[in-house]
Amino acid sequence: INQNGANVVNWIISEIIYFIICGILCFVLIGIPMLILLGVVGIVFAIIGAVNASKGIVWKYPMAIRFF
């Protein structure tokens, strides 16, 4: 459980960083589709991570920066 929790926290912190970067890129108009994609990826990764955690599998989120 501890490893799954650390992976989720790493993903949440990474997603916040990506959200800030996409927000800045909205001034160049490329950030708007990236924000939409980030929202979809955030939902899909959460579902995949929850299903794998319920099976006892430690799943490392792609694109997550490792803090913990």
PDB file of C-alpha atoms in Angstrom:
ATOM      1  CA  ILE A   1       0.000   0.000   0.000  1.00  0.00           C
ATOM      2  CA  ASN A   2       2.854   2.368   0.803  1.00  0.00           C
ATOM      3  CA  GLN A   3       4.403   2.036  -2.659  1.00  0.00           C
ATOM      4  CA  ASN A   4       1.048   2.619  -4.384  1.00  0.00           C
ATOM      5  CA  GLY A   5       0.506   5.719  -2.261  1.00  0.00           C
ATOM      6  CA  ALA A   6       3.941   7.095  -3.122  1.00  0.00           C
ATOM      7  CA  ASN A   7       3.273   6.526  -6.826  1.00  0.00           C
ATOM      8  CA  VAL A   8      -0.057   8.347  -6.610  1.00  0.00           C
ATOM      9  CA  VAL A   9       1.481  11.305  -4.770  1.00  0.00           C
ATOM     10  CA  ASN A  10       4.259  11.487  -7.374  1.00  0.00           C
ATOM     11  CA  TRP A  11       1.654  11.544 -10.133  1.00  0.00           C
ATOM     12  CA  ILE A  12      -0.461  14.229  -8.431  1.00  0.00           C
ATOM     13  CA  ILE A  13       2.551  16.511  -7.941  1.00  0.00           C
ATOM     14  CA  SER A  14       3.654  15.890 -11.531  1.00  0.00           C
ATOM     15  CA  GLU A  15       0.148  16.594 -12.824  1.00  0.00           C
ATOM     16  CA  ILE A  16       0.076  19.929 -10.978  1.00  0.00           C
ATOM     17  CA  ILE A  17       3.415  20.869 -12.549  1.00  0.00           C
ATOM     18  CA  TYR A  18       2.145  19.874 -16.003  1.00  0.00           C
ATOM     19  CA  PHE A  19      -1.068  21.839 -15.407  1.00  0.00           C
ATOM     20  CA  ILE A  20       0.912  24.989 -14.594  1.00  0.00           C
ATOM     21  CA  ILE A  21       3.054  24.562 -17.712  1.00  0.00           C
ATOM     22  CA  CYS A  22      -0.059  24.036 -19.871  1.00  0.00           C
ATOM     23  CA  GLY A  23      -1.665  27.094 -18.289  1.00  0.00           C
ATOM     24  CA  ILE A  24       1.321  29.200 -19.298  1.00  0.00           C
ATOM     25  CA  LEU A  25       1.232  27.708 -22.806  1.00  0.00           C
ATOM     26  CA  CYS A  26      -2.416  28.747 -23.178  1.00  0.00           C
ATOM     27  CA  PHE A  27      -1.127  32.196 -24.136  1.00  0.00           C
ATOM     28  CA  VAL A  28       0.402  30.544 -27.227  1.00  0.00           C
ATOM     29  CA  LEU A  29      -2.821  28.556 -27.837  1.00  0.00           C
ATOM     30  CA  ILE A  30      -1.022  25.195 -27.759  1.00  0.00           C
ATOM     31  CA  GLY A  31      -1.822  24.828 -24.063  1.00  0.00           C
ATOM     32  CA  ILE A  32      -5.593  24.474 -24.534  1.00  0.00           C
ATOM     33  CA  PRO A  33      -5.495  21.051 -26.249  1.00  0.00           C
ATOM     34  CA  MET A  34      -2.746  20.007 -23.866  1.00  0.00           C
ATOM     35  CA  LEU A  35      -4.964  20.880 -20.878  1.00  0.00           C
ATOM     36  CA  ILE A  36      -7.779  18.773 -22.322  1.00  0.00           C
ATOM     37  CA  LEU A  37      -5.397  15.877 -22.927  1.00  0.00           C
ATOM     38  CA  LEU A  38      -3.969  16.219 -19.411  1.00  0.00           C
ATOM     39  CA  GLY A  39      -7.478  16.012 -17.954  1.00  0.00           C
ATOM     40  CA  VAL A  40      -8.282  12.863 -19.906  1.00  0.00           C
ATOM     41  CA  VAL A  41      -4.938  11.266 -19.021  1.00  0.00           C
ATOM     42  CA  GLY A  42      -5.462  12.142 -15.352  1.00  0.00           C
ATOM     43  CA  ILE A  43      -8.804  10.334 -15.269  1.00  0.00           C
ATOM     44  CA  VAL A  44      -7.579   7.303 -17.228  1.00  0.00           C
ATOM     45  CA  PHE A  45      -4.416   6.930 -15.127  1.00  0.00           C
ATOM     46  CA  ALA A  46      -6.451   7.141 -11.906  1.00  0.00           C
ATOM     47  CA  ILE A  47      -8.760   4.358 -13.081  1.00  0.00           C
ATOM     48  CA  ILE A  48      -5.886   2.133 -14.213  1.00  0.00           C
ATOM     49  CA  GLY A  49      -4.003   2.743 -10.969  1.00  0.00           C
ATOM     50  CA  ALA A  50      -7.054   1.943  -8.822  1.00  0.00           C
ATOM     51  CA  VAL A  51      -7.764  -1.292 -10.696  1.00  0.00           C
ATOM     52  CA  ASN A  52      -4.145  -2.412 -10.409  1.00  0.00           C
ATOM     53  CA  ALA A  53      -3.970  -1.460  -6.719  1.00  0.00           C
ATOM     54  CA  SER A  54      -7.086  -3.512  -5.991  1.00  0.00           C
ATOM     55  CA  LYS A  55      -5.331  -6.506  -7.586  1.00  0.00           C
ATOM     56  CA  GLY A  56      -2.219  -5.877  -5.481  1.00  0.00           C
ATOM     57  CA  ILE A  57      -0.104  -4.742  -8.433  1.00  0.00           C
ATOM     58  CA  VAL A  58       2.213  -1.743  -7.989  1.00  0.00           C
ATOM     59  CA  TRP A  59       1.768   0.374 -11.115  1.00  0.00           C
ATOM     60  CA  LYS A  60       4.118   3.238 -11.866  1.00  0.00           C
ATOM     61  CA  TYR A  61       2.383   6.114 -13.598  1.00  0.00           C
ATOM     62  CA  PRO A  62       3.904   7.048 -16.944  1.00  0.00           C
ATOM     63  CA  MET A  63       5.111  10.666 -17.128  1.00  0.00           C
ATOM     64  CA  ALA A  64       5.308  10.883 -13.325  1.00  0.00           C
ATOM     65  CA  ILE A  65       8.324  12.628 -11.884  1.00  0.00           C
ATOM     66  CA  ARG A  66       9.738  10.623  -8.972  1.00  0.00           C
ATOM     67  CA  PHE A  67       9.793  12.685  -5.775  1.00  0.00           C
ATOM     68  CA  PHE A  68       9.227   9.932  -3.204  1.00  0.00           C
TER      69      PHE A  68
END
